[in-house]
Amino acid sequence: MKEQKTIFSGIKPSGDLTIGNYIGAISQWVEMQERSNCIFSIVDYHAITVKQNPDDLRRRVLDITKIYLAAGINPKRSIIFQQSTVPAHTELAWILNCSGAYMADLKKMTQYKDKAGDKEEAISVGLFGYPVLMAADILLYDTQAVPVGDDQKQHVELTRDIAKRFNNEYGPIFTIPEAVVKKEGARVMSLLEPSKKMAKSDGSANAFIALLDDPELAKKKIMKAVTDSGTDIDYDPENRPALANLLTIYAQLGNRQIPRLVRDYAGKGYGDFKKDLGEVVGKFLTEFQTKFNEISDDDAQAVLEEGRKQAQEITEKKMTQIRQAIGVR
Ligand code: ATP
Ligand code: LTN
Protein backbone atom coordinates (compact mmCIF):
# COMPACT_ATOMS: atom_id res chain seq x y z
CA MET A 1 0.00 0.00 0.00
CA LYS A 2 1.26 3.50 -0.83
CA GLU A 3 2.18 5.55 2.21
CA GLN A 4 -0.18 8.42 2.92
CA LYS A 5 1.05 11.97 2.48
CA THR A 6 1.32 14.30 5.45
CA ILE A 7 -0.58 17.56 5.03
CA PHE A 8 -0.40 20.65 7.26
CA SER A 9 -2.30 23.91 7.05
CA GLY A 10 -3.61 26.63 9.31
CA ILE A 11 -5.73 29.74 9.59
CA LYS A 12 -5.12 32.64 11.93
CA PRO A 13 -7.95 33.75 14.22
CA SER A 14 -7.61 37.41 13.27
CA GLY A 15 -11.19 38.05 12.11
CA ASP A 16 -14.34 36.36 10.86
CA LEU A 17 -13.53 33.67 8.31
CA THR A 18 -14.75 34.46 4.81
CA ILE A 19 -15.96 32.42 1.87
CA GLY A 20 -12.43 33.17 0.49
CA ASN A 21 -10.87 31.17 3.33
CA TYR A 22 -13.37 28.39 2.68
CA ILE A 23 -13.00 28.25 -1.10
CA GLY A 24 -9.20 28.75 -1.20
CA ALA A 25 -8.18 26.65 1.80
CA ILE A 26 -10.74 24.70 3.86
CA SER A 27 -12.63 23.13 0.95
CA GLN A 28 -9.38 21.50 -0.29
CA TRP A 29 -8.61 20.18 3.17
CA VAL A 30 -11.90 18.31 3.36
CA GLU A 31 -11.11 16.48 0.12
CA MET A 32 -7.52 15.74 1.12
CA GLN A 33 -8.28 14.15 4.47
CA GLU A 34 -9.66 11.01 2.79
CA ARG A 35 -6.27 10.04 1.38
CA SER A 36 -3.74 11.81 3.64
CA ASN A 37 -2.66 12.30 7.23
CA CYS A 38 -3.85 15.80 7.90
CA ILE A 39 -3.03 18.31 10.60
CA PHE A 40 -5.01 21.56 10.73
CA SER A 41 -4.13 24.30 13.15
CA ILE A 42 -5.68 27.48 14.47
CA VAL A 43 -2.57 29.59 14.46
CA ASP A 44 -3.17 32.02 17.31
CA TYR A 45 0.48 33.03 17.67
CA HIS A 46 0.27 34.26 14.08
CA ALA A 47 -2.85 36.26 14.90
CA ILE A 48 -1.07 38.28 17.61
CA THR A 49 1.39 39.69 15.08
CA VAL A 50 -1.31 42.35 14.79
CA LYS A 51 -3.21 43.71 17.79
CA GLN A 52 -6.02 41.46 19.05
CA ASN A 53 -8.66 41.89 21.73
CA PRO A 54 -8.07 38.96 24.19
CA ASP A 55 -11.78 38.06 24.54
CA ASP A 56 -12.34 38.15 20.79
CA LEU A 57 -9.25 36.02 20.24
CA ARG A 58 -10.47 33.37 22.72
CA ARG A 59 -13.90 33.32 21.07
CA ARG A 60 -12.49 33.05 17.56
CA VAL A 61 -10.29 30.06 18.36
CA LEU A 62 -13.43 28.13 19.33
CA ASP A 63 -15.43 29.45 16.38
CA ILE A 64 -12.74 28.45 13.88
CA THR A 65 -12.60 24.98 15.43
CA LYS A 66 -16.35 24.72 14.87
CA ILE A 67 -15.94 26.02 11.32
CA TYR A 68 -13.41 23.28 10.58
CA LEU A 69 -15.84 20.69 11.96
CA ALA A 70 -18.89 22.15 10.20
CA ALA A 71 -16.96 22.17 6.90
CA GLY A 72 -16.41 18.43 7.26
CA ILE A 73 -12.97 18.02 8.84
CA ASN A 74 -13.26 14.76 10.73
CA PRO A 75 -11.38 14.86 14.07
CA LYS A 76 -11.17 11.06 14.08
CA ARG A 77 -9.09 11.17 10.90
CA SER A 78 -7.34 14.55 11.16
CA ILE A 79 -5.61 16.44 13.95
CA ILE A 80 -7.18 19.81 14.81
CA PHE A 81 -5.28 21.88 17.37
CA GLN A 82 -4.51 25.36 18.68
CA GLN A 83 -0.95 26.37 17.82
CA SER A 84 -0.10 28.07 21.15
CA THR A 85 -0.89 24.89 23.12
CA VAL A 86 2.04 23.06 21.48
CA PRO A 87 5.24 24.83 22.57
CA ALA A 88 7.46 23.21 19.92
CA HIS A 89 6.14 25.70 17.34
CA THR A 90 7.71 28.74 18.96
CA GLU A 91 10.78 26.78 20.01
CA LEU A 92 11.52 25.69 16.46
CA ALA A 93 10.75 29.19 15.14
CA TRP A 94 13.54 30.52 17.34
CA ILE A 95 15.97 27.90 16.10
CA LEU A 96 15.09 28.70 12.48
CA ASN A 97 15.51 32.42 13.22
CA CYS A 98 19.11 31.51 14.00
CA SER A 99 19.69 28.91 11.28
CA GLY A 100 17.97 29.17 7.93
CA ALA A 101 15.96 32.41 7.96
CA TYR A 102 17.61 35.49 6.43
CA MET A 103 16.52 39.10 6.88
CA ALA A 104 16.85 39.78 3.15
CA ASP A 105 14.37 37.01 2.31
CA LEU A 106 11.85 38.09 4.94
CA LYS A 107 11.96 41.66 3.66
CA LYS A 108 10.81 40.43 0.25
CA MET A 109 7.58 38.85 1.54
CA THR A 110 4.58 40.52 -0.08
CA GLN A 111 2.36 40.03 2.98
CA TYR A 112 4.95 41.75 5.17
CA LYS A 113 5.37 44.62 2.71
CA ASP A 114 1.58 45.08 2.53
CA LYS A 115 1.13 45.05 6.29
CA ALA A 116 4.22 47.11 7.15
CA GLY A 117 3.58 49.76 4.49
CA ASP A 118 6.05 52.61 4.92
CA LYS A 119 6.11 52.46 8.74
CA GLU A 120 8.84 49.83 9.06
CA GLU A 121 10.38 51.49 12.14
CA ALA A 122 7.26 50.82 14.24
CA ILE A 123 6.64 47.25 13.06
CA SER A 124 6.93 44.46 15.60
CA VAL A 125 9.68 41.90 15.23
CA GLY A 126 6.90 39.29 15.35
CA LEU A 127 5.22 40.60 12.20
CA PHE A 128 8.58 40.53 10.42
CA GLY A 129 9.33 36.99 11.61
CA TYR A 130 5.81 35.70 10.88
CA PRO A 131 6.92 33.43 7.98
CA VAL A 132 9.55 31.78 10.21
CA LEU A 133 6.85 30.65 12.65
CA MET A 134 4.87 29.38 9.66
CA ALA A 135 7.96 27.45 8.50
CA ALA A 136 8.22 25.91 11.98
CA ASP A 137 4.54 24.87 11.86
CA ILE A 138 5.08 23.07 8.59
CA LEU A 139 8.51 21.53 9.20
CA LEU A 140 7.71 20.03 12.63
CA TYR A 141 5.41 17.42 11.09
CA ASP A 142 7.58 16.27 8.13
CA THR A 143 4.86 17.83 6.00
CA GLN A 144 4.87 17.02 2.29
CA ALA A 145 2.01 19.22 1.11
CA VAL A 146 0.57 22.53 2.31
CA PRO A 147 -2.89 23.34 0.91
CA VAL A 148 -3.28 27.13 0.91
CA GLY A 149 -4.68 30.02 -1.09
CA ASP A 150 -2.54 31.64 -3.74
CA ASP A 151 -1.31 34.43 -1.43
CA GLN A 152 0.55 31.92 0.79
CA LYS A 153 2.62 30.30 -1.96
CA GLN A 154 5.49 32.70 -1.33
CA HIS A 155 5.64 31.72 2.35
CA VAL A 156 5.79 28.02 1.47
CA GLU A 157 8.63 28.75 -0.99
CA LEU A 158 10.47 30.50 1.83
CA THR A 159 9.84 27.48 4.10
CA ARG A 160 11.52 25.29 1.48
CA ASP A 161 14.57 27.57 1.39
CA ILE A 162 14.83 27.65 5.18
CA ALA A 163 14.56 23.84 5.38
CA LYS A 164 17.20 23.32 2.71
CA ARG A 165 19.66 25.67 4.43
CA PHE A 166 19.09 23.96 7.77
CA ASN A 167 19.54 20.51 6.21
CA ASN A 168 22.77 21.63 4.51
CA GLU A 169 24.17 22.64 7.86
CA TYR A 170 22.87 19.86 10.12
CA GLY A 171 21.95 16.92 7.89
CA PRO A 172 18.63 15.67 6.52
CA ILE A 173 16.32 16.69 9.35
CA PHE A 174 13.46 18.32 7.45
CA THR A 175 11.19 17.13 4.63
CA ILE A 176 10.92 19.75 1.89
CA PRO A 177 7.21 20.64 1.56
CA GLU A 178 5.21 21.78 -1.45
CA ALA A 179 2.33 24.25 -1.66
CA VAL A 180 -0.93 22.90 -3.09
CA VAL A 181 -3.11 25.59 -4.65
CA LYS A 182 -6.49 25.04 -6.28
CA LYS A 183 -6.82 25.63 -10.03
CA GLU A 184 -9.99 27.64 -9.55
CA GLY A 185 -10.77 29.70 -6.43
CA ALA A 186 -7.20 30.07 -5.13
CA ARG A 187 -7.70 33.84 -4.91
CA VAL A 188 -11.24 35.01 -4.27
CA MET A 189 -11.32 38.77 -4.73
CA SER A 190 -12.94 41.59 -2.76
CA LEU A 191 -16.54 42.31 -3.79
CA LEU A 192 -15.79 46.03 -3.86
CA GLU A 193 -12.26 46.12 -5.29
CA PRO A 194 -11.68 43.13 -7.54
CA SER A 195 -7.95 43.84 -7.74
CA LYS A 196 -7.60 43.03 -4.00
CA LYS A 197 -8.04 39.62 -2.40
CA MET A 198 -11.07 39.10 -0.20
CA ALA A 199 -9.66 39.36 3.34
CA LYS A 200 -11.25 38.94 6.75
CA SER A 201 -9.31 41.97 7.96
CA ASP A 202 -10.79 44.27 5.28
CA GLY A 203 -12.10 47.45 6.88
CA SER A 204 -15.22 47.41 4.72
CA ALA A 205 -17.67 44.62 5.64
CA ASN A 206 -19.31 44.80 2.20
CA ALA A 207 -16.03 43.66 0.63
CA PHE A 208 -16.30 40.14 2.02
CA ILE A 209 -18.88 37.53 2.92
CA ALA A 210 -18.19 35.92 6.28
CA LEU A 211 -19.08 32.25 6.76
CA LEU A 212 -21.20 33.33 9.71
CA ASP A 213 -22.89 36.28 7.99
CA ASP A 214 -26.70 36.27 8.06
CA PRO A 215 -27.66 34.76 4.66
CA GLU A 216 -29.97 37.72 3.95
CA LEU A 217 -27.11 40.16 4.57
CA ALA A 218 -24.88 38.09 2.28
CA LYS A 219 -27.47 38.38 -0.51
CA LYS A 220 -27.43 42.17 -0.10
CA LYS A 221 -23.64 42.20 -0.30
CA ILE A 222 -23.81 40.28 -3.58
CA MET A 223 -26.31 42.79 -4.98
CA LYS A 224 -23.91 45.62 -3.98
CA ALA A 225 -20.84 43.92 -5.43
CA VAL A 226 -19.16 45.91 -8.18
CA THR A 227 -19.40 44.60 -11.73
CA ASP A 228 -17.48 45.57 -14.84
CA SER A 229 -18.78 47.55 -17.77
CA GLY A 230 -20.74 45.49 -20.28
CA THR A 231 -24.01 43.65 -19.77
CA ASP A 232 -23.52 40.05 -20.90
CA ILE A 233 -22.21 37.25 -18.69
CA ASP A 234 -18.83 35.95 -19.83
CA TYR A 235 -15.67 34.73 -18.07
CA ASP A 236 -12.74 37.02 -18.78
CA PRO A 237 -10.55 37.49 -15.66
CA GLU A 238 -8.18 39.89 -17.48
CA ASN A 239 -10.72 42.37 -18.74
CA ARG A 240 -13.73 41.71 -16.48
CA PRO A 241 -12.23 40.67 -13.13
CA ALA A 242 -15.27 41.55 -11.01
CA LEU A 243 -17.62 39.32 -13.01
CA ALA A 244 -15.00 36.56 -13.23
CA ASN A 245 -14.79 36.63 -9.42
CA LEU A 246 -18.57 36.34 -9.03
CA LEU A 247 -18.63 33.45 -11.51
CA THR A 248 -15.90 31.71 -9.52
CA ILE A 249 -17.87 32.09 -6.28
CA TYR A 250 -21.00 30.78 -8.02
CA ALA A 251 -19.14 27.76 -9.41
CA GLN A 252 -17.39 26.94 -6.12
CA LEU A 253 -20.31 27.31 -3.74
CA GLY A 254 -22.98 26.08 -6.15
CA ASN A 255 -20.98 23.10 -7.43
CA ARG A 256 -21.18 24.21 -11.06
CA GLN A 257 -18.75 24.53 -13.98
CA ILE A 258 -17.97 28.07 -15.16
CA PRO A 259 -18.45 27.37 -18.93
CA ARG A 260 -21.83 25.85 -18.13
CA LEU A 261 -22.84 28.93 -16.13
CA VAL A 262 -21.80 31.21 -18.99
CA ARG A 263 -23.98 29.16 -21.37
CA ASP A 264 -26.94 29.19 -18.97
CA TYR A 265 -26.80 32.98 -18.59
CA ALA A 266 -26.48 33.73 -22.32
CA GLY A 267 -28.93 36.52 -23.12
CA LYS A 268 -29.54 37.35 -19.45
CA GLY A 269 -28.15 40.37 -17.60
CA TYR A 270 -26.30 41.10 -14.36
CA GLY A 271 -29.55 41.49 -12.40
CA ASP A 272 -30.71 37.90 -12.95
CA PHE A 273 -27.21 36.57 -12.45
CA LYS A 274 -26.64 38.36 -9.14
CA LYS A 275 -30.05 37.38 -7.82
CA ASP A 276 -29.34 33.70 -8.52
CA LEU A 277 -25.83 33.98 -7.10
CA GLY A 278 -27.35 35.50 -3.94
CA GLU A 279 -29.60 32.43 -3.65
CA VAL A 280 -26.64 30.05 -4.10
CA VAL A 281 -24.56 31.84 -1.47
CA GLY A 282 -27.56 32.12 0.88
CA LYS A 283 -28.28 28.39 0.61
CA PHE A 284 -24.64 27.51 1.18
CA LEU A 285 -24.44 29.72 4.29
CA THR A 286 -27.73 28.45 5.71
CA GLU A 287 -26.62 24.81 5.43
CA PHE A 288 -23.16 25.60 6.75
CA GLN A 289 -24.49 27.53 9.75
CA THR A 290 -26.99 24.80 10.62
CA LYS A 291 -24.05 22.41 11.06
CA PHE A 292 -22.01 25.08 12.88
CA ASN A 293 -24.82 25.70 15.39
CA GLU A 294 -25.06 22.02 16.25
CA ILE A 295 -21.52 22.04 17.64
CA SER A 296 -21.11 23.23 21.24
CA ASP A 297 -18.15 25.07 22.75
CA ASP A 298 -17.51 21.97 24.87
CA ASP A 299 -17.33 19.78 21.75
CA ALA A 300 -14.85 22.22 20.22
CA GLN A 301 -12.74 22.29 23.41
CA ALA A 302 -12.64 18.49 23.51
CA VAL A 303 -11.48 18.31 19.88
CA LEU A 304 -8.73 20.86 20.57
CA GLU A 305 -7.54 18.97 23.65
CA GLU A 306 -7.35 15.67 21.77
CA GLY A 307 -5.53 17.41 18.91
CA ARG A 308 -3.09 19.05 21.32
CA LYS A 309 -2.10 15.66 22.74
CA GLN A 310 -1.49 14.17 19.31
CA ALA A 311 0.43 17.21 18.03
CA GLN A 312 2.46 17.32 21.23
CA GLU A 313 3.57 13.71 20.77
CA ILE A 314 4.66 14.17 17.15
CA THR A 315 6.45 17.46 17.77
CA GLU A 316 8.29 16.29 20.89
CA LYS A 317 9.87 13.46 18.88
CA LYS A 318 10.88 15.88 16.14
CA MET A 319 12.26 18.43 18.62
CA THR A 320 14.43 15.73 20.25
CA GLN A 321 16.01 15.12 16.85
CA ILE A 322 16.45 18.84 16.18
CA ARG A 323 17.89 19.68 19.61
CA GLN A 324 20.41 16.84 19.21
CA ALA A 325 21.36 18.00 15.72
CA ILE A 326 22.15 21.57 16.77
CA GLY A 327 23.95 20.50 19.94
CA VAL A 328 21.79 21.85 22.76
CA ARG A 329 21.37 18.24 24.01
P1 ATP B 1 -5.97 38.50 7.02
O1 ATP B 1 -7.00 39.26 6.29
O2 ATP B 1 -6.08 38.61 8.51
O3 ATP B 1 -4.57 38.68 6.51
P2 ATP B 1 -6.77 36.15 5.53
O4 ATP B 1 -8.21 36.29 5.24
O5 ATP B 1 -5.79 36.33 4.42
O6 ATP B 1 -6.32 36.99 6.80
P3 ATP B 1 -5.50 33.81 6.61
O7 ATP B 1 -5.73 33.30 7.95
O8 ATP B 1 -4.25 34.53 6.38
O9 ATP B 1 -6.70 34.72 6.13
O10 ATP B 1 -5.66 32.67 5.53
C1 ATP B 1 -6.04 31.37 5.78
C2 ATP B 1 -6.06 30.58 4.49
O11 ATP B 1 -7.10 31.07 3.63
C3 ATP B 1 -4.77 30.66 3.68
O12 ATP B 1 -4.52 29.41 3.08
C4 ATP B 1 -5.08 31.70 2.65
O13 ATP B 1 -4.28 31.56 1.49
C5 ATP B 1 -6.54 31.41 2.37
N1 ATP B 1 -7.23 32.59 1.86
C6 ATP B 1 -7.40 33.75 2.52
N2 ATP B 1 -8.08 34.64 1.77
C7 ATP B 1 -8.31 34.01 0.58
C8 ATP B 1 -8.98 34.40 -0.63
N3 ATP B 1 -9.48 35.62 -0.75
N4 ATP B 1 -9.07 33.51 -1.63
C9 ATP B 1 -8.54 32.28 -1.51
N5 ATP B 1 -7.90 31.84 -0.38
C10 ATP B 1 -7.78 32.69 0.64
N1 LTN C 1 0.30 32.43 7.16
C1 LTN C 1 -0.88 31.67 6.88
C2 LTN C 1 -1.44 30.96 8.06
C3 LTN C 1 -0.51 29.88 8.47
C4 LTN C 1 -0.27 28.66 7.76
C5 LTN C 1 0.69 27.96 8.54
C6 LTN C 1 -0.76 28.13 6.58
C7 LTN C 1 0.29 29.86 9.56
N2 LTN C 1 1.01 28.71 9.62
C8 LTN C 1 1.18 26.72 8.13
C9 LTN C 1 -0.26 26.89 6.17
C10 LTN C 1 0.69 26.21 6.94
C11 LTN C 1 -1.92 32.62 6.33
O1 LTN C 1 -2.84 32.17 5.77
N3 LTN C 1 -1.81 33.87 6.49
mmCIF file of N, CA and C and ligand atoms in Angstrom, residues 9-15 17-18 20-25 29 43 111 115 130 147-152 185-189 197-202, ligand 1:
data_model
loop_
_atom_site.group_PDB
_atom_site.id
_atom_site.type_symbol
_atom_site.label_atom_id
_atom_site.label_comp_id
_atom_site.label_asym_id
_atom_site.label_seq_id
_atom_site.Cartn_x
_atom_site.Cartn_y
_atom_site.Cartn_z
ATOM 1 N N SER A 9 -1.899 22.547 7.403
ATOM 2 C CA SER A 9 -2.297 23.907 7.052
ATOM 3 C C SER A 9 -2.914 24.594 8.269
ATOM 4 N N GLY A 10 -3.075 25.898 8.172
ATOM 5 C CA GLY A 10 -3.612 26.629 9.312
ATOM 6 C C GLY A 10 -4.270 27.935 8.893
ATOM 7 N N ILE A 11 -5.081 28.439 9.804
ATOM 8 C CA ILE A 11 -5.728 29.740 9.588
ATOM 9 C C ILE A 11 -5.564 30.547 10.866
ATOM 10 N N LYS A 12 -5.303 31.842 10.709
ATOM 11 C CA LYS A 12 -5.116 32.640 11.928
ATOM 12 C C LYS A 12 -6.444 33.256 12.377
ATOM 13 N N PRO A 13 -6.683 33.213 13.693
ATOM 14 C CA PRO A 13 -7.953 33.750 14.216
ATOM 15 C C PRO A 13 -7.892 35.271 14.359
ATOM 16 N N SER A 14 -7.784 35.955 13.221
ATOM 17 C CA SER A 14 -7.610 37.410 13.271
ATOM 18 C C SER A 14 -8.863 38.142 12.804
ATOM 19 N N GLY A 15 -9.951 37.410 12.564
ATOM 20 C CA GLY A 15 -11.187 38.047 12.110
ATOM 21 C C GLY A 15 -12.181 36.957 11.773
ATOM 22 N N LEU A 17 -13.931 34.371 9.541
ATOM 23 C CA LEU A 17 -13.530 33.673 8.315
ATOM 24 C C LEU A 17 -14.503 33.975 7.178
ATOM 25 N N THR A 18 -13.953 34.085 5.975
ATOM 26 C CA THR A 18 -14.754 34.463 4.812
ATOM 27 C C THR A 18 -14.952 33.263 3.879
ATOM 28 N N GLY A 20 -13.767 33.284 1.117
ATOM 29 C CA GLY A 20 -12.434 33.165 0.491
ATOM 30 C C GLY A 20 -11.595 32.124 1.224
ATOM 31 N N ASN A 21 -11.602 32.178 2.552
ATOM 32 C CA ASN A 21 -10.874 31.173 3.334
ATOM 33 C C ASN A 21 -11.426 29.772 3.040
ATOM 34 N N TYR A 22 -12.742 29.692 2.925
ATOM 35 C CA TYR A 22 -13.370 28.389 2.684
ATOM 36 C C TYR A 22 -13.012 27.866 1.290
ATOM 37 N N ILE A 23 -13.211 28.714 0.283
ATOM 38 C CA ILE A 23 -12.998 28.252 -1.101
ATOM 39 C C ILE A 23 -11.510 27.963 -1.346
ATOM 40 N N GLY A 24 -10.637 28.893 -0.911
ATOM 41 C CA GLY A 24 -9.201 28.751 -1.198
ATOM 42 C C GLY A 24 -8.522 27.678 -0.366
ATOM 43 N N ALA A 25 -8.915 27.559 0.918
ATOM 44 C CA ALA A 25 -8.180 26.651 1.805
ATOM 45 C C ALA A 25 -9.051 25.483 2.293
ATOM 46 N N TRP A 29 -9.012 21.042 2.057
ATOM 47 C CA TRP A 29 -8.613 20.176 3.174
ATOM 48 C C TRP A 29 -9.578 19.007 3.311
ATOM 49 N N VAL A 43 -3.896 29.068 14.145
ATOM 50 C CA VAL A 43 -2.568 29.595 14.456
ATOM 51 C C VAL A 43 -2.682 30.939 15.198
ATOM 52 N N GLN A 111 3.283 39.785 1.858
ATOM 53 C CA GLN A 111 2.357 40.025 2.976
ATOM 54 C C GLN A 111 2.967 41.004 3.978
ATOM 55 N N LYS A 115 1.538 44.715 4.928
ATOM 56 C CA LYS A 115 1.126 45.054 6.295
ATOM 57 C C LYS A 115 2.007 46.128 6.910
ATOM 58 N N TYR A 130 7.007 36.519 11.096
ATOM 59 C CA TYR A 130 5.806 35.697 10.880
ATOM 60 C C TYR A 130 6.057 34.452 10.011
ATOM 61 N N PRO A 147 -1.798 22.773 1.702
ATOM 62 C CA PRO A 147 -2.893 23.338 0.906
ATOM 63 C C PRO A 147 -3.270 24.736 1.394
ATOM 64 N N VAL A 148 -3.040 25.725 0.541
ATOM 65 C CA VAL A 148 -3.281 27.129 0.906
ATOM 66 C C VAL A 148 -3.847 27.886 -0.277
ATOM 67 N N GLY A 149 -4.305 29.111 -0.023
ATOM 68 C CA GLY A 149 -4.684 30.022 -1.094
ATOM 69 C C GLY A 149 -3.420 30.557 -1.759
ATOM 70 N N ASP A 150 -3.626 31.144 -2.917
ATOM 71 C CA ASP A 150 -2.535 31.638 -3.741
ATOM 72 C C ASP A 150 -1.577 32.583 -2.998
ATOM 73 N N ASP A 151 -2.139 33.424 -2.096
ATOM 74 C CA ASP A 151 -1.308 34.433 -1.426
ATOM 75 C C ASP A 151 -0.242 33.815 -0.514
ATOM 76 N N GLN A 152 -0.399 32.540 -0.144
ATOM 77 C CA GLN A 152 0.553 31.924 0.790
ATOM 78 C C GLN A 152 1.652 31.129 0.100
ATOM 79 N N GLY A 185 -10.378 29.293 -7.783
ATOM 80 C CA GLY A 185 -10.774 29.699 -6.430
ATOM 81 C C GLY A 185 -9.610 29.913 -5.478
ATOM 82 N N ALA A 186 -8.363 29.906 -6.003
ATOM 83 C CA ALA A 186 -7.199 30.073 -5.135
ATOM 84 C C ALA A 186 -7.055 31.518 -4.661
ATOM 85 N N ARG A 187 -7.745 32.434 -5.324
ATOM 86 C CA ARG A 187 -7.700 33.837 -4.908
ATOM 87 C C ARG A 187 -9.064 34.469 -5.156
ATOM 88 N N VAL A 188 -9.925 34.370 -4.168
ATOM 89 C CA VAL A 188 -11.239 35.005 -4.267
ATOM 90 C C VAL A 188 -11.020 36.489 -3.999
ATOM 91 N N MET A 189 -11.608 37.347 -4.824
ATOM 92 C CA MET A 189 -11.318 38.771 -4.729
ATOM 93 C C MET A 189 -12.388 39.519 -3.921
ATOM 94 N N LYS A 197 -7.423 40.887 -2.806
ATOM 95 C CA LYS A 197 -8.036 39.616 -2.396
ATOM 96 C C LYS A 197 -9.072 39.857 -1.297
ATOM 97 N N MET A 198 -10.082 39.014 -1.273
ATOM 98 C CA MET A 198 -11.074 39.099 -0.200
ATOM 99 C C MET A 198 -10.362 38.729 1.098
ATOM 100 N N ALA A 199 -10.388 39.636 2.101
ATOM 101 C CA ALA A 199 -9.661 39.362 3.341
ATOM 102 C C ALA A 199 -10.561 39.635 4.535
ATOM 103 N N LYS A 200 -10.427 38.783 5.559
ATOM 104 C CA LYS A 200 -11.251 38.942 6.750
ATOM 105 C C LYS A 200 -10.904 40.218 7.500
ATOM 106 N N SER A 201 -9.695 40.746 7.254
ATOM 107 C CA SER A 201 -9.307 41.968 7.959
ATOM 108 C C SER A 201 -9.663 43.231 7.170
ATOM 109 N N ASP A 202 -10.397 43.084 6.076
ATOM 110 C CA ASP A 202 -10.791 44.265 5.284
ATOM 111 C C ASP A 202 -11.670 45.192 6.126
HETATM 112 P P1 ATP B 1 -5.968 38.501 7.022
HETATM 113 O O1 ATP B 1 -7.003 39.263 6.286
HETATM 114 O O2 ATP B 1 -6.077 38.614 8.505
HETATM 115 O O3 ATP B 1 -4.569 38.682 6.512
HETATM 116 P P2 ATP B 1 -6.767 36.146 5.526
HETATM 117 O O4 ATP B 1 -8.211 36.291 5.244
HETATM 118 O O5 ATP B 1 -5.789 36.328 4.422
HETATM 119 O O6 ATP B 1 -6.325 36.989 6.799
HETATM 120 P P3 ATP B 1 -5.505 33.810 6.609
HETATM 121 O O7 ATP B 1 -5.730 33.297 7.948
HETATM 122 O O8 ATP B 1 -4.253 34.534 6.381
HETATM 123 O O9 ATP B 1 -6.704 34.719 6.131
HETATM 124 O O10 ATP B 1 -5.660 32.673 5.529
HETATM 125 C C1 ATP B 1 -6.039 31.365 5.783
HETATM 126 C C2 ATP B 1 -6.062 30.583 4.489
HETATM 127 O O11 ATP B 1 -7.103 31.075 3.634
HETATM 128 C C3 ATP B 1 -4.771 30.662 3.678
HETATM 129 O O12 ATP B 1 -4.520 29.412 3.077
HETATM 130 C C4 ATP B 1 -5.081 31.705 2.652
HETATM 131 O O13 ATP B 1 -4.284 31.564 1.492
HETATM 132 C C5 ATP B 1 -6.538 31.408 2.368
HETATM 133 N N1 ATP B 1 -7.228 32.591 1.864
HETATM 134 C C6 ATP B 1 -7.399 33.752 2.516
HETATM 135 N N2 ATP B 1 -8.075 34.638 1.772
HETATM 136 C C7 ATP B 1 -8.314 34.010 0.582
HETATM 137 C C8 ATP B 1 -8.976 34.403 -0.626
HETATM 138 N N3 ATP B 1 -9.477 35.618 -0.752
HETATM 139 N N4 ATP B 1 -9.067 33.512 -1.626
HETATM 140 C C9 ATP B 1 -8.542 32.280 -1.506
HETATM 141 N N5 ATP B 1 -7.899 31.839 -0.384
HETATM 142 C C10 ATP B 1 -7.785 32.690 0.639
#
